[in-house]
Amino acid sequence: MKISLFEHFTYKKLLKFTFPSIIMMIFTSIYGVVDGFFVSNFVGKTPFAAVNFIMPFLMILGGVGFMFGTGGSALVSKTMGEGEPRKAKEYFSLLVYVSAVCGVVIGVLGIVFVRPVAALLGAEGEMLDNCVLYGRIILLALPALMLQYEFQSFFVTAGKPQLGLAVTVAAGVANMVLDWLLVAVFSLGLQGAAIATAVSQCIGGLIPLLYFARRNSSLLQLVEAKLDKKALLQTCANGSSELMSNISMSIVGMLYNAQLLRYAGENGVAAYGVLMYVNMIFIAAFIGYAVGTAPVIGYHYGAKTQGELKSLLGKSLIIIGIFSVAMLGAGQLLAKLLSTLFVGYDQTLLALTMRGFAIYSFSFLFAGIAIFGSSFFTALNNGLVSALISFLRTLVFQVAAVLLFPLIWKIDGIWLSIVAAELMAALTTTAFLLGKRKQYQY
């Protein structure tokens, strides 16, 4: 049964409509997880630490595509709701063309500056060389990665979330198979892991480009588009929260690595890497739900059906709450299994990672509210509030906590800091949702 943006969404329809986006985001997160598993178990602890060390820098660069996708889908879905499908296609096309060009430029700059950036962050010796090797190979595929992030949002807006899921799964499976072949079978080490990820990103970014470039059965298609500075500015404003979230998380990740090097050495960086892999997958479920609901919210905002907005918000908060409790339980139950999977070869590192899991998993109880709340205001084309929620959640609260808490609780303070930051972000988001309810009549 095909579900359209303009329908009334029951819980069943809402979950069915967002399920492809949730799985799509989880599979995207699995790319880095698979790399980490093979690098840690087949290459070594230092290369594994290097991958986690340089990853925040790579995420900052790729986050531009996520900005164009989330901000652009809000604009395009709103334009559809206003009854202008041709204009929506022109906006969509403009954003794809601009992001492709940006990807090439940013990728080249990243390749040039990856070594000085890694050195500035504190990498040296073998770890520095590994950061540069992995980073430069990944950056060759940056234009495709940006398009992949963008199309993950636009597939939902185009009414084809299942197709977006199929492309993402294909890319994820390719990454897993290539990691196994290049790292475990042919022993290409860190270079093999980077090549596997780069190829999978090309699959995820270029196949959708070919699909939308031809006539298709979706609501969107690439057409001729003129430069519309106002549309670009609105897209960047709408998506600024997602870009800010990506940049902030990456900066905070760098700060966490620096603190962990200080309090626990290389083992601390490796343990944090394992927690981040699990965090990426769990948080991806929240992000996927937010991405899946955003076009529906944007459509009904454009169509001025406030009753549907109220219904979507209420149902979403209940679903997010159930997800949150389930993720906390899963984090507690699977801590030993997941830690052993990545670092079972080193008992000291294993014990440190399991201790981190026991504390860190409480952050899942609060993270979903702020992630959905930020996306909700993006879909309402209120980029300012959305960006403020993301800025506070991913930067201000976390930086304050990670600098203060270790002074009191040492290494446990680093794990506790993310829990405190997510709690503060959830309270802030709740305040905004209550404060804006009369303005948007939800």
Short mmCIF file of C-alpha atoms in Angstrom, two decimals:
data_model
loop_
_atom_site.label_atom_id
_atom_site.label_comp_id
_atom_site.label_asym_id
_atom_site.label_seq_id
_atom_site.Cartn_x
_atom_site.Cartn_y
_atom_site.Cartn_z
CA MET A 1 0.00 0.00 0.00
CA LYS A 2 1.44 3.34 -1.08
CA ILE A 3 1.21 6.11 1.51
CA SER A 4 1.02 9.72 0.31
CA LEU A 5 2.15 12.88 2.10
CA PHE A 6 -1.35 14.33 2.24
CA GLU A 7 -2.96 11.38 4.07
CA HIS A 8 -4.01 11.22 7.71
CA PHE A 9 -1.31 9.28 9.52
CA THR A 10 -2.24 6.67 12.09
CA TYR A 11 0.51 5.08 14.21
CA LYS A 12 0.66 2.18 11.76
CA LYS A 13 0.95 4.42 8.70
CA LEU A 14 3.50 6.65 10.41
CA LEU A 15 5.74 3.71 11.32
CA LYS A 16 5.35 2.14 7.89
CA PHE A 17 6.17 5.41 6.13
CA THR A 18 9.23 6.17 8.26
CA PHE A 19 10.58 2.61 8.47
CA PRO A 20 12.57 2.83 5.20
CA SER A 21 14.21 6.07 6.37
CA ILE A 22 15.12 4.53 9.72
CA ILE A 23 16.71 1.48 8.11
CA MET A 24 18.36 3.71 5.51
CA MET A 25 20.08 5.82 8.16
CA ILE A 26 21.10 2.75 10.16
CA PHE A 27 22.71 1.17 7.11
CA THR A 28 24.55 4.41 6.39
CA SER A 29 25.92 4.33 9.93
CA ILE A 30 26.99 0.73 9.51
CA TYR A 31 29.61 1.79 6.93
CA GLY A 32 31.89 3.19 9.62
CA VAL A 33 31.05 0.38 12.03
CA VAL A 34 32.10 -2.29 9.54
CA ASP A 35 35.33 -0.43 8.83
CA GLY A 36 36.01 -0.23 12.55
CA PHE A 37 35.35 -3.93 13.11
CA PHE A 38 37.72 -5.09 10.36
CA VAL A 39 40.40 -2.51 11.12
CA SER A 40 40.37 -3.27 14.84
CA ASN A 41 40.43 -7.06 14.46
CA PHE A 42 42.60 -7.46 11.34
CA VAL A 43 44.88 -4.40 11.24
CA GLY A 44 45.44 -3.33 14.85
CA LYS A 45 44.64 -0.99 17.71
CA THR A 46 46.63 2.01 16.44
CA PRO A 47 45.00 2.09 12.94
CA PHE A 48 41.62 1.61 14.68
CA ALA A 49 42.32 4.61 16.90
CA ALA A 50 43.44 6.59 13.81
CA VAL A 51 40.15 5.94 12.00
CA ASN A 52 38.19 7.22 15.01
CA PHE A 53 40.57 10.15 15.40
CA ILE A 54 40.16 11.50 11.85
CA MET A 55 36.48 10.60 11.44
CA PRO A 56 35.10 13.81 13.03
CA PHE A 57 36.97 15.90 10.45
CA LEU A 58 35.54 13.81 7.60
CA MET A 59 32.03 14.09 9.07
CA ILE A 60 32.25 17.88 9.13
CA LEU A 61 32.99 17.97 5.41
CA GLY A 62 30.27 15.47 4.49
CA GLY A 63 27.70 17.28 6.63
CA VAL A 64 27.16 19.92 3.93
CA GLY A 65 25.23 17.31 1.93
CA PHE A 66 23.00 16.61 4.92
CA MET A 67 22.28 20.35 5.16
CA PHE A 68 21.18 20.50 1.51
CA GLY A 69 19.07 17.35 1.96
CA THR A 70 17.17 18.25 5.12
CA GLY A 71 16.88 21.96 4.40
CA GLY A 72 16.02 21.34 0.76
CA SER A 73 13.41 18.66 1.47
CA ALA A 74 11.65 21.09 3.82
CA LEU A 75 11.50 23.72 1.07
CA VAL A 76 10.53 21.24 -1.67
CA SER A 77 7.80 19.51 0.36
CA LYS A 78 6.38 22.89 1.44
CA THR A 79 6.31 23.98 -2.22
CA MET A 80 4.46 20.77 -3.12
CA GLY A 81 1.95 21.45 -0.35
CA GLU A 82 1.38 24.89 -1.87
CA GLY A 83 0.44 23.22 -5.20
CA GLU A 84 3.54 24.05 -7.27
CA PRO A 85 5.09 20.71 -8.39
CA ARG A 86 7.15 22.20 -11.26
CA LYS A 87 8.74 24.76 -8.98
CA ALA A 88 9.49 22.00 -6.47
CA LYS A 89 11.40 20.07 -9.17
CA GLU A 90 13.41 23.16 -10.06
CA TYR A 91 14.37 23.70 -6.41
CA PHE A 92 15.33 20.02 -6.11
CA SER A 93 17.49 20.15 -9.23
CA LEU A 94 19.25 23.35 -8.21
CA LEU A 95 20.19 21.87 -4.84
CA VAL A 96 21.57 18.67 -6.38
CA TYR A 97 23.71 20.60 -8.88
CA VAL A 98 25.06 22.99 -6.26
CA SER A 99 25.87 20.25 -3.74
CA ALA A 100 27.76 18.23 -6.39
CA VAL A 101 29.98 21.22 -7.17
CA CYS A 102 30.49 21.92 -3.47
CA GLY A 103 31.48 18.29 -2.96
CA VAL A 104 34.30 18.52 -5.49
CA VAL A 105 35.67 21.77 -4.05
CA ILE A 106 35.44 20.66 -0.42
CA GLY A 107 36.93 17.26 -1.26
CA VAL A 108 40.01 18.82 -2.86
CA LEU A 109 40.53 21.17 0.08
CA GLY A 110 40.12 18.27 2.49
CA ILE A 111 42.79 16.20 0.75
CA VAL A 112 45.21 19.12 0.93
CA PHE A 113 44.61 19.94 4.60
CA VAL A 114 43.98 16.52 6.18
CA ARG A 115 47.60 16.12 7.39
CA PRO A 116 47.94 19.52 9.10
CA VAL A 117 44.48 19.13 10.63
CA ALA A 118 45.29 15.69 12.05
CA ALA A 119 48.61 16.97 13.39
CA LEU A 120 46.92 20.00 14.95
CA LEU A 121 44.48 17.70 16.74
CA GLY A 122 47.36 15.80 18.31
CA ALA A 123 48.04 12.85 16.01
CA GLU A 124 51.69 11.99 15.51
CA GLY A 125 53.91 9.20 14.23
CA GLU A 126 52.12 6.10 12.96
CA MET A 127 48.71 7.40 13.99
CA LEU A 128 49.22 10.57 11.93
CA ASP A 129 50.23 8.59 8.84
CA ASN A 130 47.21 6.33 9.23
CA CYS A 131 44.88 9.33 9.60
CA VAL A 132 46.20 10.83 6.35
CA LEU A 133 46.02 7.55 4.42
CA TYR A 134 42.45 6.78 5.45
CA GLY A 135 41.25 10.37 5.15
CA ARG A 136 42.56 11.04 1.65
CA ILE A 137 41.01 7.91 0.18
CA ILE A 138 37.64 8.68 1.76
CA LEU A 139 37.77 12.29 0.55
CA LEU A 140 38.07 11.13 -3.06
CA ALA A 141 34.44 10.01 -2.76
CA LEU A 142 33.23 13.09 -0.86
CA PRO A 143 31.02 14.44 -3.72
CA ALA A 144 29.21 11.09 -3.84
CA LEU A 145 28.87 11.02 -0.04
CA MET A 146 27.29 14.47 -0.01
CA LEU A 147 24.84 13.42 -2.71
CA GLN A 148 24.05 10.26 -0.76
CA TYR A 149 23.18 12.25 2.37
CA GLU A 150 21.07 14.60 0.24
CA PHE A 151 19.17 11.87 -1.60
CA GLN A 152 18.32 10.10 1.66
CA SER A 153 16.02 13.02 2.44
CA PHE A 154 14.82 13.60 -1.13
CA PHE A 155 13.78 9.98 -1.71
CA VAL A 156 11.23 10.43 1.08
CA THR A 157 10.05 13.76 -0.33
CA ALA A 158 9.75 12.14 -3.78
CA GLY A 159 7.42 9.50 -2.34
CA LYS A 160 9.97 6.71 -2.83
CA PRO A 161 11.36 5.87 0.63
CA GLN A 162 11.53 2.16 -0.25
CA LEU A 163 13.73 2.89 -3.26
CA GLY A 164 16.01 5.01 -1.11
CA LEU A 165 16.23 2.12 1.34
CA ALA A 166 17.13 -0.32 -1.45
CA VAL A 167 19.98 1.91 -2.67
CA THR A 168 21.32 2.38 0.86
CA VAL A 169 21.18 -1.35 1.60
CA ALA A 170 23.01 -2.08 -1.66
CA ALA A 171 25.73 0.39 -0.71
CA GLY A 172 25.96 -1.04 2.81
CA VAL A 173 26.22 -4.63 1.61
CA ALA A 174 28.91 -3.60 -0.90
CA ASN A 175 30.87 -2.00 1.93
CA MET A 176 30.68 -5.15 4.07
CA VAL A 177 31.70 -7.48 1.26
CA LEU A 178 34.56 -5.25 0.14
CA ASP A 179 35.81 -4.82 3.72
CA TRP A 180 35.93 -8.58 4.07
CA LEU A 181 37.70 -9.06 0.73
CA LEU A 182 40.17 -6.18 0.91
CA VAL A 183 41.01 -6.30 4.63
CA ALA A 184 40.47 -9.90 5.77
CA VAL A 185 41.23 -11.82 2.56
CA PHE A 186 43.72 -9.71 0.58
CA SER A 187 45.26 -8.03 3.66
CA LEU A 188 45.27 -4.49 2.25
CA GLY A 189 44.93 -3.13 5.77
CA LEU A 190 43.69 0.38 6.44
CA GLN A 191 43.89 1.25 2.75
CA GLY A 192 41.50 -1.61 1.92
CA ALA A 193 38.97 -0.45 4.51
CA ALA A 194 39.06 3.09 3.11
CA ILE A 195 38.59 1.87 -0.47
CA ALA A 196 35.62 -0.27 0.59
CA THR A 197 33.90 2.70 2.20
CA ALA A 198 34.65 5.04 -0.71
CA VAL A 199 33.20 2.59 -3.24
CA SER A 200 30.05 2.11 -1.15
CA GLN A 201 29.59 5.88 -0.92
CA CYS A 202 29.84 6.15 -4.71
CA ILE A 203 27.10 3.52 -5.03
CA GLY A 204 24.90 5.39 -2.56
CA GLY A 205 25.38 8.77 -4.27
CA LEU A 206 25.58 8.03 -7.99
CA ILE A 207 22.77 5.49 -8.46
CA PRO A 208 20.12 7.98 -7.17
CA LEU A 209 21.66 10.66 -9.41
CA LEU A 210 21.10 8.44 -12.45
CA TYR A 211 17.56 7.61 -11.29
CA PHE A 212 16.46 11.22 -10.90
CA ALA A 213 18.24 12.28 -14.11
CA ARG A 214 15.77 10.27 -16.20
CA ARG A 215 11.98 10.17 -16.36
CA ASN A 216 10.69 8.25 -13.34
CA SER A 217 7.53 7.54 -11.37
CA SER A 218 8.48 9.65 -8.36
CA LEU A 219 7.36 13.18 -7.53
CA LEU A 220 10.82 14.59 -8.36
CA GLN A 221 13.10 14.67 -11.39
CA LEU A 222 16.22 16.58 -12.36
CA VAL A 223 15.26 19.39 -14.72
CA GLU A 224 16.83 22.59 -15.95
CA ALA A 225 17.15 25.04 -13.09
CA LYS A 226 18.29 28.63 -12.81
CA LEU A 227 20.32 30.00 -9.93
CA ASP A 228 17.88 31.06 -7.24
CA LYS A 229 19.84 32.69 -4.43
CA LYS A 230 16.76 33.09 -2.25
CA ALA A 231 15.97 29.37 -2.45
CA LEU A 232 19.59 28.48 -1.68
CA LEU A 233 19.63 30.83 1.27
CA GLN A 234 16.37 29.43 2.62
CA THR A 235 17.66 25.87 2.18
CA CYS A 236 20.86 26.68 4.05
CA ALA A 237 18.88 28.40 6.80
CA ASN A 238 16.46 25.46 7.07
CA GLY A 239 19.27 22.90 7.07
CA SER A 240 21.66 24.90 9.21
CA SER A 241 20.57 22.98 12.30
CA GLU A 242 21.56 19.65 10.73
CA LEU A 243 24.87 21.10 9.52
CA MET A 244 25.44 22.67 12.92
CA SER A 245 24.65 19.36 14.57
CA ASN A 246 27.13 17.55 12.34
CA ILE A 247 29.88 20.12 12.84
CA SER A 248 29.26 20.38 16.56
CA MET A 249 29.30 16.63 17.08
CA SER A 250 32.54 16.42 15.15
CA ILE A 251 34.17 19.22 17.16
CA VAL A 252 32.98 17.62 20.37
CA GLY A 253 34.33 14.28 19.13
CA MET A 254 37.73 15.90 18.69
CA LEU A 255 37.50 17.33 22.19
CA TYR A 256 36.50 13.93 23.60
CA ASN A 257 39.51 12.34 21.88
CA ALA A 258 41.80 14.99 23.36
CA GLN A 259 40.39 14.46 26.86
CA LEU A 260 40.60 10.68 26.51
CA LEU A 261 44.22 10.88 25.35
CA ARG A 262 44.90 12.88 28.49
CA TYR A 263 43.06 10.61 30.96
CA ALA A 264 43.37 7.13 29.37
CA GLY A 265 45.81 7.34 26.45
CA GLU A 266 45.32 5.46 23.17
CA ASN A 267 43.02 2.95 24.90
CA GLY A 268 40.63 5.76 25.74
CA VAL A 269 40.38 6.84 22.08
CA ALA A 270 39.78 3.24 21.01
CA ALA A 271 37.09 2.71 23.68
CA TYR A 272 35.36 5.93 22.66
CA GLY A 273 35.45 4.71 19.06
CA VAL A 274 33.47 1.60 20.00
CA LEU A 275 30.89 3.68 21.87
CA MET A 276 30.58 6.01 18.89
CA TYR A 277 29.91 3.11 16.54
CA VAL A 278 27.04 1.89 18.68
CA ASN A 279 25.87 5.48 19.20
CA MET A 280 25.84 6.06 15.43
CA ILE A 281 23.50 3.11 14.90
CA PHE A 282 21.16 3.94 17.79
CA ILE A 283 21.03 7.65 17.00
CA ALA A 284 20.52 6.81 13.31
CA ALA A 285 17.12 5.36 14.25
CA PHE A 286 16.08 8.73 15.71
CA ILE A 287 17.52 10.62 12.74
CA GLY A 288 15.82 8.24 10.29
CA TYR A 289 12.46 8.78 11.97
CA ALA A 290 12.99 12.56 11.90
CA VAL A 291 13.98 12.47 8.21
CA GLY A 292 10.97 10.28 7.41
CA THR A 293 8.43 12.54 9.12
CA ALA A 294 9.90 15.89 7.97
CA PRO A 295 8.34 15.91 4.45
CA VAL A 296 4.93 15.02 5.91
CA ILE A 297 5.20 17.82 8.47
CA GLY A 298 6.43 20.23 5.80
CA TYR A 299 3.58 19.30 3.46
CA HIS A 300 0.86 19.84 6.06
CA TYR A 301 2.51 23.07 7.16
CA GLY A 302 2.37 24.31 3.56
CA ALA A 303 -1.22 23.07 3.20
CA LYS A 304 -2.15 24.77 6.52
CA THR A 305 -3.75 21.63 8.01
CA GLN A 306 -2.94 22.34 11.66
CA GLY A 307 -4.95 19.39 12.94
CA GLU A 308 -2.60 17.01 11.15
CA LEU A 309 0.44 18.85 12.55
CA LYS A 310 -0.89 18.37 16.08
CA SER A 311 -1.58 14.70 15.42
CA LEU A 312 1.88 14.11 13.92
CA LEU A 313 3.64 15.79 16.82
CA GLY A 314 1.71 13.90 19.50
CA LYS A 315 2.17 10.50 17.87
CA SER A 316 5.84 11.18 17.17
CA LEU A 317 6.63 12.07 20.78
CA ILE A 318 5.06 8.81 21.96
CA ILE A 319 6.98 6.78 19.37
CA ILE A 320 10.24 8.55 20.26
CA GLY A 321 9.63 7.81 23.95
CA ILE A 322 9.16 4.08 23.27
CA PHE A 323 12.29 4.02 21.08
CA SER A 324 14.28 5.72 23.85
CA VAL A 325 13.41 3.22 26.56
CA ALA A 326 14.08 0.30 24.20
CA MET A 327 17.50 1.69 23.27
CA LEU A 328 18.51 2.17 26.90
CA GLY A 329 17.61 -1.45 27.58
CA ALA A 330 19.48 -2.67 24.50
CA GLY A 331 22.54 -0.64 25.42
CA GLN A 332 22.67 -2.19 28.88
CA LEU A 333 22.03 -5.75 27.71
CA LEU A 334 24.41 -5.71 24.73
CA ALA A 335 27.32 -3.84 26.34
CA LYS A 336 29.54 -6.89 26.86
CA LEU A 337 28.73 -8.49 23.51
CA LEU A 338 29.40 -5.34 21.47
CA SER A 339 32.55 -4.45 23.39
CA THR A 340 33.94 -7.96 22.92
CA LEU A 341 33.12 -7.85 19.21
CA PHE A 342 35.41 -4.87 18.68
CA VAL A 343 38.12 -5.07 21.35
CA GLY A 344 37.87 -8.52 22.89
CA TYR A 345 41.55 -9.12 22.10
CA ASP A 346 42.67 -6.62 24.80
CA GLN A 347 41.29 -7.19 28.33
CA THR A 348 42.26 -3.77 29.66
CA LEU A 349 40.63 -2.03 26.71
CA LEU A 350 37.60 -4.34 26.99
CA ALA A 351 37.05 -3.45 30.65
CA LEU A 352 37.33 0.28 29.89
CA THR A 353 34.85 0.00 27.02
CA MET A 354 32.29 -1.96 29.03
CA ARG A 355 32.46 0.59 31.86
CA GLY A 356 31.85 3.35 29.33
CA PHE A 357 28.85 1.47 27.92
CA ALA A 358 27.21 1.10 31.34
CA ILE A 359 27.16 4.89 31.77
CA TYR A 360 26.92 6.16 28.19
CA SER A 361 23.79 4.16 27.25
CA PHE A 362 21.62 6.37 29.50
CA SER A 363 22.08 9.15 26.92
CA PHE A 364 19.77 7.22 24.56
CA LEU A 365 16.92 7.93 26.96
CA PHE A 366 17.02 11.66 26.12
CA ALA A 367 18.64 12.04 22.68
CA GLY A 368 15.57 11.35 20.53
CA ILE A 369 13.53 14.30 21.81
CA ALA A 370 16.07 16.92 20.72
CA ILE A 371 16.81 15.21 17.40
CA PHE A 372 13.14 15.05 16.46
CA GLY A 373 12.42 18.53 17.85
CA SER A 374 15.16 20.09 15.73
CA SER A 375 13.89 18.30 12.62
CA PHE A 376 10.31 19.31 13.43
CA PHE A 377 11.20 23.02 13.36
CA THR A 378 13.26 22.51 10.20
CA ALA A 379 10.16 21.06 8.53
CA LEU A 380 8.22 24.13 9.71
CA ASN A 381 10.89 26.22 7.92
CA ASN A 382 12.00 27.70 11.24
CA GLY A 383 15.74 27.23 10.80
CA LEU A 384 16.60 29.53 13.72
CA VAL A 385 14.94 27.47 16.44
CA SER A 386 16.08 24.23 14.84
CA ALA A 387 19.69 25.45 14.70
CA LEU A 388 19.54 26.70 18.28
CA ILE A 389 18.38 23.30 19.56
CA SER A 390 21.15 21.55 17.63
CA PHE A 391 23.76 24.09 18.68
CA LEU A 392 22.93 23.72 22.36
CA ARG A 393 22.63 19.93 22.19
CA THR A 394 25.71 19.07 20.20
CA LEU A 395 28.11 21.83 21.20
CA VAL A 396 27.36 24.07 24.18
CA PHE A 397 26.06 21.46 26.63
CA GLN A 398 28.57 18.81 25.63
CA VAL A 399 31.63 21.07 25.66
CA ALA A 400 30.73 22.42 29.09
CA ALA A 401 30.16 18.93 30.45
CA VAL A 402 33.23 17.25 28.95
CA LEU A 403 35.49 20.00 30.28
CA LEU A 404 33.95 20.06 33.77
CA PHE A 405 32.91 16.48 34.61
CA PRO A 406 36.35 14.80 34.20
CA LEU A 407 37.74 17.21 36.82
CA ILE A 408 35.34 15.62 39.31
CA TRP A 409 34.87 12.02 38.12
CA LYS A 410 37.97 11.49 35.91
CA ILE A 411 37.32 9.02 33.05
CA ASP A 412 33.74 8.33 34.24
CA GLY A 413 33.10 12.06 33.92
CA ILE A 414 33.73 11.84 30.18
CA TRP A 415 31.05 9.17 29.77
CA LEU A 416 28.66 11.06 32.08
CA SER A 417 29.05 14.30 30.14
CA ILE A 418 27.07 13.06 27.13
CA VAL A 419 24.21 11.92 29.39
CA ALA A 420 24.01 15.34 31.04
CA ALA A 421 24.17 17.14 27.68
CA GLU A 422 21.34 15.06 26.17
CA LEU A 423 19.18 15.64 29.25
CA MET A 424 19.65 19.41 29.02
CA ALA A 425 18.90 19.32 25.28
CA ALA A 426 15.68 17.36 25.88
CA LEU A 427 14.50 19.92 28.44
CA THR A 428 15.37 22.80 26.08
CA THR A 429 13.50 21.17 23.18
CA THR A 430 10.43 20.63 25.35
CA ALA A 431 10.46 24.31 26.25
CA PHE A 432 10.56 25.33 22.57
CA LEU A 433 7.77 22.93 21.61
CA LEU A 434 5.56 24.37 24.34
CA GLY A 435 6.52 27.97 23.57
CA LYS A 436 5.79 27.75 19.83
CA ARG A 437 2.53 25.77 19.93
CA LYS A 438 0.30 28.84 19.52
CA GLN A 439 2.36 30.25 16.64
CA TYR A 440 2.08 27.06 14.57
CA GLN A 441 -1.24 25.88 16.05
CA TYR A 442 -0.10 22.30 16.65
#
